[in-house]
Coordinates of C-alpha atoms and ligand atoms in Angstrom, one line a residue:
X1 CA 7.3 2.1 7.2
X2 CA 7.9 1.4 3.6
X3 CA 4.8 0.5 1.9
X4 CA 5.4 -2.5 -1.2
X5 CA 5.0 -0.7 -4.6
X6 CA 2.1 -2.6 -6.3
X7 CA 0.6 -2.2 -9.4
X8 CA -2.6 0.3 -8.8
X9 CA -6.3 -1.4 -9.9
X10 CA -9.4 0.5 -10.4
X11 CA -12.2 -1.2 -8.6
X12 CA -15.2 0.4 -9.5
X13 CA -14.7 4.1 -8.2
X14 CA -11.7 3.8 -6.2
X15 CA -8.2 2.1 -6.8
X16 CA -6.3 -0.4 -5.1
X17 CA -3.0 -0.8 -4.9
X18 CA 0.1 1.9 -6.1
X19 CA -0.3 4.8 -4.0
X20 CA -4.1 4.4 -3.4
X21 CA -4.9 4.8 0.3
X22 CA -5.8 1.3 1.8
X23 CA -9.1 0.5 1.6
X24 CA -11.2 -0.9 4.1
X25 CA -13.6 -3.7 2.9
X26 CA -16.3 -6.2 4.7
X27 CA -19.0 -8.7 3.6
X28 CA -22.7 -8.9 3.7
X29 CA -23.9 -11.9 5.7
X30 CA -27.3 -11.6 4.0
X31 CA -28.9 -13.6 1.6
X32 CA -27.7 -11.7 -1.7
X33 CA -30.8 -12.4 -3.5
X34 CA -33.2 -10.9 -0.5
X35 CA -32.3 -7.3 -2.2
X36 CA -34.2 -5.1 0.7
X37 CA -31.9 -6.9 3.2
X38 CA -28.4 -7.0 1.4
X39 CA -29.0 -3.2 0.0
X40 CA -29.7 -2.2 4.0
X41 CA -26.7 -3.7 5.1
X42 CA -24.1 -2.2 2.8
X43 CA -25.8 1.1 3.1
X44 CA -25.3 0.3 7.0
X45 CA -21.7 -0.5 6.2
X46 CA -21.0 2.6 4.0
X47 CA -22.5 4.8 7.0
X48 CA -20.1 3.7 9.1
X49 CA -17.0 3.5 6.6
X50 CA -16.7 0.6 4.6
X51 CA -15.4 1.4 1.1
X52 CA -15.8 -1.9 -0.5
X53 CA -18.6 -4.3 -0.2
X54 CA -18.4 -8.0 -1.4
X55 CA -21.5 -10.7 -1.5
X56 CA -21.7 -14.2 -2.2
X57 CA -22.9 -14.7 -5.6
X58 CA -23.5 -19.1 -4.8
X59 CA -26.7 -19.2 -7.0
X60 CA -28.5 -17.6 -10.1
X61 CA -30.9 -15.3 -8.4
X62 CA -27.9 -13.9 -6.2
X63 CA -26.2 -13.3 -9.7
X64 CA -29.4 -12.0 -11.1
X65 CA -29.6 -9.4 -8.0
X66 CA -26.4 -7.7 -8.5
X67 CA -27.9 -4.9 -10.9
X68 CA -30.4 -3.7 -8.4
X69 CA -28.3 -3.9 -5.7
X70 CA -25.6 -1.9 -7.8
X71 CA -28.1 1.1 -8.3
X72 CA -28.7 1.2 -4.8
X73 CA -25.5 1.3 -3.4
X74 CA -22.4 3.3 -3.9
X75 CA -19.5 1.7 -3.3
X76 CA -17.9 -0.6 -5.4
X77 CA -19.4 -4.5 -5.7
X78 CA -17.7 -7.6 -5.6
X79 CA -18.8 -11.2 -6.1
X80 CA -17.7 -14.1 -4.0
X81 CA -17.7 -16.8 -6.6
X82 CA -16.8 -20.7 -6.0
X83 CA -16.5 -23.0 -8.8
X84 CA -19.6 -22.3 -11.1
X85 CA -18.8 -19.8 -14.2
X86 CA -21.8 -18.9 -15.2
X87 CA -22.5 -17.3 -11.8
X88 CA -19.5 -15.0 -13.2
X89 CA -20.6 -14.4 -16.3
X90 CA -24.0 -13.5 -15.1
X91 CA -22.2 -11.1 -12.4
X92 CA -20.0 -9.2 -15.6
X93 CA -22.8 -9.0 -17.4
X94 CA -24.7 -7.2 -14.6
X95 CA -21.5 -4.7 -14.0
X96 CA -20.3 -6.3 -11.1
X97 CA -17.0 -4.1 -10.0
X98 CA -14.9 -6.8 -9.1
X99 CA -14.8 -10.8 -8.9
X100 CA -13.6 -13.4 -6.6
X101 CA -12.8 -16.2 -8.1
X102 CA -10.1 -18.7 -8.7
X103 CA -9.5 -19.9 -12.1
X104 CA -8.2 -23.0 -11.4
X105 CA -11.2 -24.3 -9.5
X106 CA -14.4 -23.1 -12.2
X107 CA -13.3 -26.6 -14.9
X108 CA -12.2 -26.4 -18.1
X109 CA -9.8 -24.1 -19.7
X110 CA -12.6 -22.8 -22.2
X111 CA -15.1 -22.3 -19.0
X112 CA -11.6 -19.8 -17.8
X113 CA -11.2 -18.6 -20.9
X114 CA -14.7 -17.5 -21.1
X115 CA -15.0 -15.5 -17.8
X116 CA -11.4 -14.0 -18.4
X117 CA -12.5 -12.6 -22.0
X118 CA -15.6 -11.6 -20.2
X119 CA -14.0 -9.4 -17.2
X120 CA -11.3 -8.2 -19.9
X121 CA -14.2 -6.7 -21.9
X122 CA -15.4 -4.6 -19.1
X123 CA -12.1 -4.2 -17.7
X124 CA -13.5 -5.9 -14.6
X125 CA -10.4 -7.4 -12.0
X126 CA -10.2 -10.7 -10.5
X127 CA -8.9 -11.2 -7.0
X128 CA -7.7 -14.4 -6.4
X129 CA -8.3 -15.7 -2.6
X130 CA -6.3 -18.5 -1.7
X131 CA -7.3 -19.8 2.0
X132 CA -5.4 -22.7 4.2
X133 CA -8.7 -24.0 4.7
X134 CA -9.5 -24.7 1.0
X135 CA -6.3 -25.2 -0.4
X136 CA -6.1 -27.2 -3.9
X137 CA -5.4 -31.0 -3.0
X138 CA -2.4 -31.7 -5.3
X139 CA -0.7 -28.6 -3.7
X140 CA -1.8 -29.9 -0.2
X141 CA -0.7 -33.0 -0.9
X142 CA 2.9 -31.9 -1.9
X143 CA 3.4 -29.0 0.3
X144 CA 0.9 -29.5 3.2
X145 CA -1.0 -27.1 5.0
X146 CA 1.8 -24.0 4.8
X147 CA 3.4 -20.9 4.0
X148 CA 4.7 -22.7 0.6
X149 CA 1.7 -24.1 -0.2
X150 CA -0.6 -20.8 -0.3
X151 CA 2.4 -18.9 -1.7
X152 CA 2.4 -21.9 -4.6
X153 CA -1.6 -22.2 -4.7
X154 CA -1.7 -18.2 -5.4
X155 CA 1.1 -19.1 -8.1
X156 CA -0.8 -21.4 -9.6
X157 CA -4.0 -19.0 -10.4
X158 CA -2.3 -16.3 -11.1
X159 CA -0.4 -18.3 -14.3
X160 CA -3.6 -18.9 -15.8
X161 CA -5.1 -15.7 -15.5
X162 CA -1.6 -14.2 -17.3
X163 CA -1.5 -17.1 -19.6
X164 CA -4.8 -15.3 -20.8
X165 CA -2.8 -11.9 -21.0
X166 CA -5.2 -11.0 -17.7
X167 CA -3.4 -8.4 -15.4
X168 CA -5.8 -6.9 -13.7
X169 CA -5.2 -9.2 -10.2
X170 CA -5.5 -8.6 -6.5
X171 CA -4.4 -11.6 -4.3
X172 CA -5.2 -12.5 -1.1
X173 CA -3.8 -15.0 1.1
X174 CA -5.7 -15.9 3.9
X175 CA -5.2 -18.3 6.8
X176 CA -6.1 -18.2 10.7
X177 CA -2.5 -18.6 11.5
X178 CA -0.8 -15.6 11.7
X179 CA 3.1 -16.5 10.7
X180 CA 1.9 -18.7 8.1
X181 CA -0.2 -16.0 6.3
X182 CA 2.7 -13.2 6.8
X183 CA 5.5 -15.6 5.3
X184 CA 3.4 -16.9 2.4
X185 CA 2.5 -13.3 1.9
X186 CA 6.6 -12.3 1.9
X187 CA 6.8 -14.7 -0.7
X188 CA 4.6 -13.4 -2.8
X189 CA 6.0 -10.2 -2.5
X190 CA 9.1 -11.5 -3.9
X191 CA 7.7 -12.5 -6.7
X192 CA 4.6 -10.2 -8.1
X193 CA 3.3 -6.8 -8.1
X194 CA -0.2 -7.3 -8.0
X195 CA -1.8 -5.7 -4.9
X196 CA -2.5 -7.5 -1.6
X197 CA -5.9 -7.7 0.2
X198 CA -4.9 -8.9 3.8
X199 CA -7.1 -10.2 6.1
X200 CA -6.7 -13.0 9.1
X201 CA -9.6 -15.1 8.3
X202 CA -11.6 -17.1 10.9
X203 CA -10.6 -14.2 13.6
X204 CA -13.0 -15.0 16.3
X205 CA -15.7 -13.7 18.0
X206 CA -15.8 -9.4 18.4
X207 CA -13.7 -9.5 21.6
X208 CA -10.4 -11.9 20.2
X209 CA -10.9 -11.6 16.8
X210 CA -10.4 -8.0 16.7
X211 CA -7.4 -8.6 18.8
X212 CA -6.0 -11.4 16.5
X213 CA -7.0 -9.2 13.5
X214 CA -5.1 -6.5 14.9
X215 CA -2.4 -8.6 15.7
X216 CA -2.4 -9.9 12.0
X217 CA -3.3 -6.9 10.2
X218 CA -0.5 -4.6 12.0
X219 CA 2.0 -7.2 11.5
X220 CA 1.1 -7.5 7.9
X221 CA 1.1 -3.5 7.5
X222 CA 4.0 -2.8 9.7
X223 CA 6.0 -5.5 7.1
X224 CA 4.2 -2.8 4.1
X225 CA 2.4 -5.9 3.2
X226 CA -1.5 -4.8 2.4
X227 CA -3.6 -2.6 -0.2
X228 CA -7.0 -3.4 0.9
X229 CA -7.9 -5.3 4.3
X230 CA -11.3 -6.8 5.6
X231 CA -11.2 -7.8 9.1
X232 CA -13.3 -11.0 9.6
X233 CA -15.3 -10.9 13.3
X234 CA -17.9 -13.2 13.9
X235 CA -20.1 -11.1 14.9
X236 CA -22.5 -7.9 12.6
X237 CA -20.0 -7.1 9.6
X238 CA -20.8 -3.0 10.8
X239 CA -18.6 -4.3 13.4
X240 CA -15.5 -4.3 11.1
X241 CA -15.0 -1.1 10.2
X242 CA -14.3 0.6 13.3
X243 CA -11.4 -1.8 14.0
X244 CA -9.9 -1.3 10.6
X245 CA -10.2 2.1 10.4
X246 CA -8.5 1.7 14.0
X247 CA -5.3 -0.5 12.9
X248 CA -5.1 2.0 10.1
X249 CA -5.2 5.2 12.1
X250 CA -3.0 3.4 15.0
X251 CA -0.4 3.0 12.5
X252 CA -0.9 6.3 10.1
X253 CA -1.8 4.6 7.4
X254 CA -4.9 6.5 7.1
X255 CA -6.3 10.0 8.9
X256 CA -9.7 8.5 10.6
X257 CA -9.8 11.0 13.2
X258 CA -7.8 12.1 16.3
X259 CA -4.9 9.3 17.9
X260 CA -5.5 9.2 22.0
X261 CA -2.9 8.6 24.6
X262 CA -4.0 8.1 28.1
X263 CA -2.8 6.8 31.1
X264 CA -3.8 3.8 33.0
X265 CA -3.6 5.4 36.1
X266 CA -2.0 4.5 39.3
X267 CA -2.6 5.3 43.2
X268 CA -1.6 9.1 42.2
X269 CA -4.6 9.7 40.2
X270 CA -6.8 12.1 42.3
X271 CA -9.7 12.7 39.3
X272 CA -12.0 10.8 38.1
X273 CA -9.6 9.9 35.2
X274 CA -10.9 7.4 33.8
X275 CA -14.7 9.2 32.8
X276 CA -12.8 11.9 31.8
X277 CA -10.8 10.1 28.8
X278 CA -14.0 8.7 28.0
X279 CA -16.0 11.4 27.8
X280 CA -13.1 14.1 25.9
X281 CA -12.9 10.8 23.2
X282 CA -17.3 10.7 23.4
X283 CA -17.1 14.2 22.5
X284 CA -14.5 14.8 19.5
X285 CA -15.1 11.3 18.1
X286 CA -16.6 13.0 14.5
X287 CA -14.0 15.2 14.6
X288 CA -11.1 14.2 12.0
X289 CA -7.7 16.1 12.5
X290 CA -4.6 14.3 12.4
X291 CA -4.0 15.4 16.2
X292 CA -2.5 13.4 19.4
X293 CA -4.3 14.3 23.0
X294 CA -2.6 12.6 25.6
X295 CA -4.9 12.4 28.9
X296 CA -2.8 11.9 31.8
X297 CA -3.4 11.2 35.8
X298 CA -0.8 13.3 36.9
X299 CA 1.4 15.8 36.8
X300 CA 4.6 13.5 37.5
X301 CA 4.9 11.7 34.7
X302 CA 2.1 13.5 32.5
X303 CA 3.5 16.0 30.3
X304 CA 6.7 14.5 30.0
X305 CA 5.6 11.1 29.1
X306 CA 2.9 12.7 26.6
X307 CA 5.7 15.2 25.1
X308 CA 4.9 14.2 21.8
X309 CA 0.9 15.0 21.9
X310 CA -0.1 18.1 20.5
X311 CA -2.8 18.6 23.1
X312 CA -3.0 16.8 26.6
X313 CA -4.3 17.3 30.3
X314 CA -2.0 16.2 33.4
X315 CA -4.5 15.6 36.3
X316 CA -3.7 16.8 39.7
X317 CA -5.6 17.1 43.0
X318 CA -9.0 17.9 41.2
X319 CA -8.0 20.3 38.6
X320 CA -5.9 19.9 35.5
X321 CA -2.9 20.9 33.8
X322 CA -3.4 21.7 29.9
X323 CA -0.2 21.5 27.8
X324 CA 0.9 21.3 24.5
X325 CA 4.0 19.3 22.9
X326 CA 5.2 19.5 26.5
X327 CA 4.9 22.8 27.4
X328 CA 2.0 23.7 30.4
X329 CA -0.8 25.8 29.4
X330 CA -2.5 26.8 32.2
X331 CA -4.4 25.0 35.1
X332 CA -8.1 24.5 35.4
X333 CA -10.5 22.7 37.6
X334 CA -11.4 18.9 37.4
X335 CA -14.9 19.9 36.3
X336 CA -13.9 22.0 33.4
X337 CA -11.2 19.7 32.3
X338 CA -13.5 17.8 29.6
X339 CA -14.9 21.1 28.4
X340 CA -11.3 22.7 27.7
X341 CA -9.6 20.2 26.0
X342 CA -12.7 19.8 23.6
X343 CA -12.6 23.3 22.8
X344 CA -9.2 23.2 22.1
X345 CA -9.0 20.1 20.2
X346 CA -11.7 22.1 17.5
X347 CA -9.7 25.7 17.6
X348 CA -6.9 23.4 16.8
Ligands
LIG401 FE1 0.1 7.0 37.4 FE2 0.7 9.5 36.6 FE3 1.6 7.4 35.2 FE4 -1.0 8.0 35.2 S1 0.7 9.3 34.4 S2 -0.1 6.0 35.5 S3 -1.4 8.7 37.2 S4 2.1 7.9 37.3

């Protein structure tokens, strides 16, 4: 797939956007201010893959944390900011990496003025989030609830901020429907460069909101819509990552480790099939080549169907036929099956 060429922003100590590999992001759901509790979570997060953290920055002391929570962490740190300006000043001054915020909803033009100069000093970027669910009325009222609507809501922020001579701007367009989010995101394609953080907001608990995330997300990607994504789960924001780094590996986009292929059996399986994908995936899930392993329940449609894997097991009458691209390696027992294809996958 062709990826859209967007301009590429530094964040902190990566970049987003251009050719800068898309980056997987979440959000605390502590208290901000509680320090211990927000620091433990986005070390949590960064153990298991997150490469951008944002928090909710809704009062003074949240604002006030930022700096500690900065020297504890190290990924780069964005603030979720609604309406109050000096929670953004406050966050530039404390070196946030990167603020939400839209500048049409924090008042006056000096009020904009003064947080644009401020991020423009420190050369700190603004993404602007436009979501169905908050949508400016004036634009509601005129275009409804739609595609048009966020595409013209986005618009709207992102004239003010290059009325200022501000360029430094992600966008993200969020909405629980899934065609309405992809077409207002088409039309912003049309008419910017500024990179894309995708998400399908309001997902669902673990179960269908990774599935409607996934749905969203690939949709999104396959259409080379999306710089940086956050997928939203009800459920502990740890949970995230894996299914980002999933939809991103599903669709190379990114190399997070080896891409399986199994079977889902049939009345021909004569192994115990099922433990045994399980337990090769258990076993090489640190591991991170860019390698297919098909694991197949039998030899009729097994290699065949797996041709393109670069590793893979056929299952027969409790033994195993190990092939490559194809081609049959040699033949082993049910019980050493596991044990094989592991040691294969690492001489690999
Ligand atoms: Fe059935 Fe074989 Fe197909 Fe697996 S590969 S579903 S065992 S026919």
């Amino acid at each position: 797939m062709n990826r859209r060429l967007s301009k590429k922003i530094k964040v902190g100590s990566i970049f987003i956007g251009g050719d800068a590999p898309i980056s997987i992001q979440s959000m605390t759901n502590t208290k901000t201010s509680d320090i211990e509790s927000t620091v433990k979570q986005i070390l949590e997060l960064e153990a298991v893959g997150c490469e951008v953290v944002r928090v909710t920055v809704n009062d003074m002391a949240a604002a006030e944390a930022i700096k500690t929570i900065k020297s504890r962490i190290n990924i780069p740190l964005v603030a979720d900011i609604h309406f109050d300006y000096r929670l953004a000043l406050k966050a530039i001054e404390n070196d946030i990496d990167k603020l939400r915020i839209n500048p049409g909803n924090i008042g006056s033009i000096d009020r904009i003025e003064a947080v644009v100069k401020a991020a423009k000093e420190k050369s700190i970027p603004i993404r602007i989030g436009v979501n169905s669910g908050s949508l400016d009325k004036d634009i509601q009222a005129f275009f409804g609830v739609s595609a048009e609507g966020l595409y013209q809501s986005a618009m709207k922020h992102i004239k003010i901020l290059e009325s200022l001579e501000f360029y430094d701007i992600i966008i993200s367009i969020k909405a629980s429907n899934i065609e309405m989010t992809l077409e207002a995101f088409q039309m912003l394609a049309n008419e910017v460069d500024y990179p894309f953080h995708i998400g399908i907001t309001e997902a669902g608990t673990a179960f269908r909101g990774t599935i409607k995330s996934s749905i969203g997300l690939g949709a999104l990607l396959l259409q080379g819509i999306g710089d940086t994504l956050r997928v939203s789960i009800t459920a502990d924001p740890v949970e995230e990552i894996p299914v980002a780094k999933e939809i991103l590996n599903t669709l190379g986009l990114r190399n997070f480790g080896i891409k399986f292929v199994s079977c889902p059996t049939c009345g021909r399986t004569e192994t115990e099939m099922i433990k045994i994908a399980e337990a090769v995936e258990d076993a090489v899930k640190d591991i991170n080549k860019n390698l297919t392993v098909a694991i197949m329940g039998c030899a009729v449609n097994g290699p065949g169907e797996a041709r393109e894997a670069d590793l893979g097991v056929a299952c027969g009458v409790k033994s195993g036929l190990i092939f490559s691209k194809g081609e049959i390696l040699k033949k082993v027992d049910e019980s050493e099956i596991v044990a094989t294809l592991v040691e294969m996958i690492k001489a690999y």
